[in-house]
mmCIF file of C-alpha atoms in Angstrom:
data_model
loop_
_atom_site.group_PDB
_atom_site.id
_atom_site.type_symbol
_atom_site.label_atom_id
_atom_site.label_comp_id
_atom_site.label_asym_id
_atom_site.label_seq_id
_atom_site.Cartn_x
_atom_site.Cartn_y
_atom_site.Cartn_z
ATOM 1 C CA UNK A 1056 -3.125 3.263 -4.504
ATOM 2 C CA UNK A 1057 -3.138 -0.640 -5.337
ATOM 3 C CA UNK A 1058 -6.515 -0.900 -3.074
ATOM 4 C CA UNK A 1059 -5.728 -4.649 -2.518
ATOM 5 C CA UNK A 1060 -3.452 -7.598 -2.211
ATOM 6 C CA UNK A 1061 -4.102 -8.786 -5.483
ATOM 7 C CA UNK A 1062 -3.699 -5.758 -7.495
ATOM 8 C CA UNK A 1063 -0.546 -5.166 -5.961
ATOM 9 C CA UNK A 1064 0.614 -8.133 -7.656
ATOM 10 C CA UNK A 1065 -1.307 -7.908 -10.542
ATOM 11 C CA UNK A 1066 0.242 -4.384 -11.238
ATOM 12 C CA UNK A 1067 3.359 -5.663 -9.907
ATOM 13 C CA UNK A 1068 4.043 -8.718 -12.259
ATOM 14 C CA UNK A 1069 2.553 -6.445 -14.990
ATOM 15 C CA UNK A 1070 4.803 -3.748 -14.725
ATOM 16 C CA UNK A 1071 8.130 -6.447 -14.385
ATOM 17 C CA UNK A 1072 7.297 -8.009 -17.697
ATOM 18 C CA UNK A 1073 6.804 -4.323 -19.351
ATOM 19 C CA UNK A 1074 10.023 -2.908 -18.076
ATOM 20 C CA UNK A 1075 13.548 -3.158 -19.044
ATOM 21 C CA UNK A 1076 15.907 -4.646 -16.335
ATOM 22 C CA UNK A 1077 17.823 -2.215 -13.878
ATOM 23 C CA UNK A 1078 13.489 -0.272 -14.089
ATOM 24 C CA UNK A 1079 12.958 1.167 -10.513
ATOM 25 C CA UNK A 1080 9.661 2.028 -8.682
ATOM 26 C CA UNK A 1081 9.358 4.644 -5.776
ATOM 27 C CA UNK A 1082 6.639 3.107 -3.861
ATOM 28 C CA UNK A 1083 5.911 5.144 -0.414
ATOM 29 C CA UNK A 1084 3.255 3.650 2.396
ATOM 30 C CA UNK A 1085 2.630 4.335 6.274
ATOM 31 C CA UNK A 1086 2.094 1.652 8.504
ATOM 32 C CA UNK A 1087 -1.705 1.253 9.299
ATOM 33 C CA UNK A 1088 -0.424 -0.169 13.179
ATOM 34 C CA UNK A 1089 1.225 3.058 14.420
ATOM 35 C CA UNK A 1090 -1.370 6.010 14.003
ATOM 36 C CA UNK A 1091 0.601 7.131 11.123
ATOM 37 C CA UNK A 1092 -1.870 6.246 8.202
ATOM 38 C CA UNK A 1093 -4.880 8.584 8.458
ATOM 39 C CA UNK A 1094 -8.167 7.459 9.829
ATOM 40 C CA UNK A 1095 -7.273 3.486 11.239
ATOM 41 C CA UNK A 1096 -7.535 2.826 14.295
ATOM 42 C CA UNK A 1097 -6.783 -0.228 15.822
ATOM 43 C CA UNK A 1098 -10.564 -1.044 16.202
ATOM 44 C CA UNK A 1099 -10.717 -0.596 12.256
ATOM 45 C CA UNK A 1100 -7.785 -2.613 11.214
ATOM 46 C CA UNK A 1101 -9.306 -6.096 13.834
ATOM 47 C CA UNK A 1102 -12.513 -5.136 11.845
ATOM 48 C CA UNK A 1103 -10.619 -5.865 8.820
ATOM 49 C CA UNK A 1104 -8.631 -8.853 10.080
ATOM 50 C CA UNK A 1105 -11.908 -10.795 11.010
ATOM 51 C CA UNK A 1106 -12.987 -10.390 7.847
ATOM 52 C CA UNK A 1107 -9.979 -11.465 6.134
ATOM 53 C CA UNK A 1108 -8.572 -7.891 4.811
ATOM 54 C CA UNK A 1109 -5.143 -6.531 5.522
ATOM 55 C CA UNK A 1110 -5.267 -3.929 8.304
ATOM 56 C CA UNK A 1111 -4.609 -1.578 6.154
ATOM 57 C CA UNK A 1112 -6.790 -1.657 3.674
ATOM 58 C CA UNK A 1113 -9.232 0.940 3.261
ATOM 59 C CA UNK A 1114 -12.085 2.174 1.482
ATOM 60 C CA UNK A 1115 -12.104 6.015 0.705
ATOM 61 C CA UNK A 1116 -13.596 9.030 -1.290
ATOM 62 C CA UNK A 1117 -13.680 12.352 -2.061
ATOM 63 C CA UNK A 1118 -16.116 15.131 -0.538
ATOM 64 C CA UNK A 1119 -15.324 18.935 -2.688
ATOM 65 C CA UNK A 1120 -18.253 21.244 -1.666
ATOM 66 C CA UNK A 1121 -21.092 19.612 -3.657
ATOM 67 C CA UNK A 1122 -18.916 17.128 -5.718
ATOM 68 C CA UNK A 1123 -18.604 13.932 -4.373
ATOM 69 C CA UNK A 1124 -16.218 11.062 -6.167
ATOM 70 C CA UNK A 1125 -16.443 7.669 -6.430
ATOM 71 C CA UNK A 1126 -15.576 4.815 -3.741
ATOM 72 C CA UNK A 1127 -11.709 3.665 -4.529
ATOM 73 C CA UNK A 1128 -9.582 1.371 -2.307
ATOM 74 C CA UNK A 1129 -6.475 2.301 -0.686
ATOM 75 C CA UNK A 1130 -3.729 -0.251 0.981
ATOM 76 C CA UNK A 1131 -1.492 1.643 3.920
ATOM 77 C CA UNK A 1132 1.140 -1.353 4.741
ATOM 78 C CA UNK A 1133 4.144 -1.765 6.962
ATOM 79 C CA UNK A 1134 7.530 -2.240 5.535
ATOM 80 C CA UNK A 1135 7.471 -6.060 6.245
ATOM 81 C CA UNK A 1136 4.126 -5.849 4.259
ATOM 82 C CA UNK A 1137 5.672 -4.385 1.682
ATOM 83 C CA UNK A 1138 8.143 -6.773 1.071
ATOM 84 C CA UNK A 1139 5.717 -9.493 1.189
ATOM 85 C CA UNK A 1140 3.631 -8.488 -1.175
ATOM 86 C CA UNK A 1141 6.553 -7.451 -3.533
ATOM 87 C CA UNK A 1142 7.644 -11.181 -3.485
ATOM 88 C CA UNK A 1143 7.286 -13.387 -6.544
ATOM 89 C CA UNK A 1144 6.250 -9.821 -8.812
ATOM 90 C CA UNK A 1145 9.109 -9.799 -10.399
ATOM 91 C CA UNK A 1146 10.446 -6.936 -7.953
ATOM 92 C CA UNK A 1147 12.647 -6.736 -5.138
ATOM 93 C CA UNK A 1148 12.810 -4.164 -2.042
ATOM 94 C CA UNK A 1149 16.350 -2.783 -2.379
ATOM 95 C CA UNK A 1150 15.768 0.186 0.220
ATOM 96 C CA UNK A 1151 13.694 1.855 2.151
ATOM 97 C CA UNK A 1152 13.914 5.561 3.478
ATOM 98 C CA UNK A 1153 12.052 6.617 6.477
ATOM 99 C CA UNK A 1154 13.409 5.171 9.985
ATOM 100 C CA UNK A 1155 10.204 6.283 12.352
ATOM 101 C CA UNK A 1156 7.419 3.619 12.317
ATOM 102 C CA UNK A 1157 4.619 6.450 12.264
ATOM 103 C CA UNK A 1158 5.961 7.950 9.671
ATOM 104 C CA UNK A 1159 5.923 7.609 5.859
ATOM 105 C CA UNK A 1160 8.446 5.921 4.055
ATOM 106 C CA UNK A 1161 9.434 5.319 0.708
ATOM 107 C CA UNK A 1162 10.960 1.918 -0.466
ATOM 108 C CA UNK A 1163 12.640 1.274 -3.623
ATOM 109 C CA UNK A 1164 12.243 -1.434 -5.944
ATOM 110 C CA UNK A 1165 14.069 -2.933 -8.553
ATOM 111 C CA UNK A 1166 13.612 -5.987 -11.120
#
């Protein structure tokens, strides 16, 4: 949803200084590294390494008959990811639910 890195923390940091303290955020992912995010492959994600993306990181758009939407940036991460980028927002990883690494999982954070 973030598309990137930086708007993860942008958002992040923005949404810490807007919210009260105790504010929660569901935020759910699936690893790019275990065939559970759709369409990476591990071809796709080394692409995006050497050229200094996360693996994750994609570039997607909807196709509805005739209608087609515009180009918007999605970022699948792992749950080490997660908490990386979470650091110094603002936010902190209190849990995460989901034990199977190609599955989804949702992590909860808290300021």
């Amino acid at each position: 949803m973030f598309g990137t890195p930086e708007r993860v923390s942008k958002v992040l940091t923005s949404w810490a200084r807007r919210t009260h303290a105790g504010a929660r955020i569901l935020a759910e992912s699936t690893t790019p590294y275990c065939g559970g995010a759709p369409s990476i492959d591990r071809r796709y994600y080394q692409r995006n390494k050497a050229h200094g993306l996360m693996p994750g990181q994609i570039r997607i758009r909807t196709l509805y008959r005739s209608s087609v939407g515009p180009w918007s940036d999605w970022l699948f991460v792992s749950r080490h990811e997660m908490r990386q980028l979470v650091r110094g927002t603002g936010w902190k990883v209190r849990t995460i639910f989901g034990n199977l690494p190609s599955e989804s999982f949702v992590a909860v954070l808290e300021k």
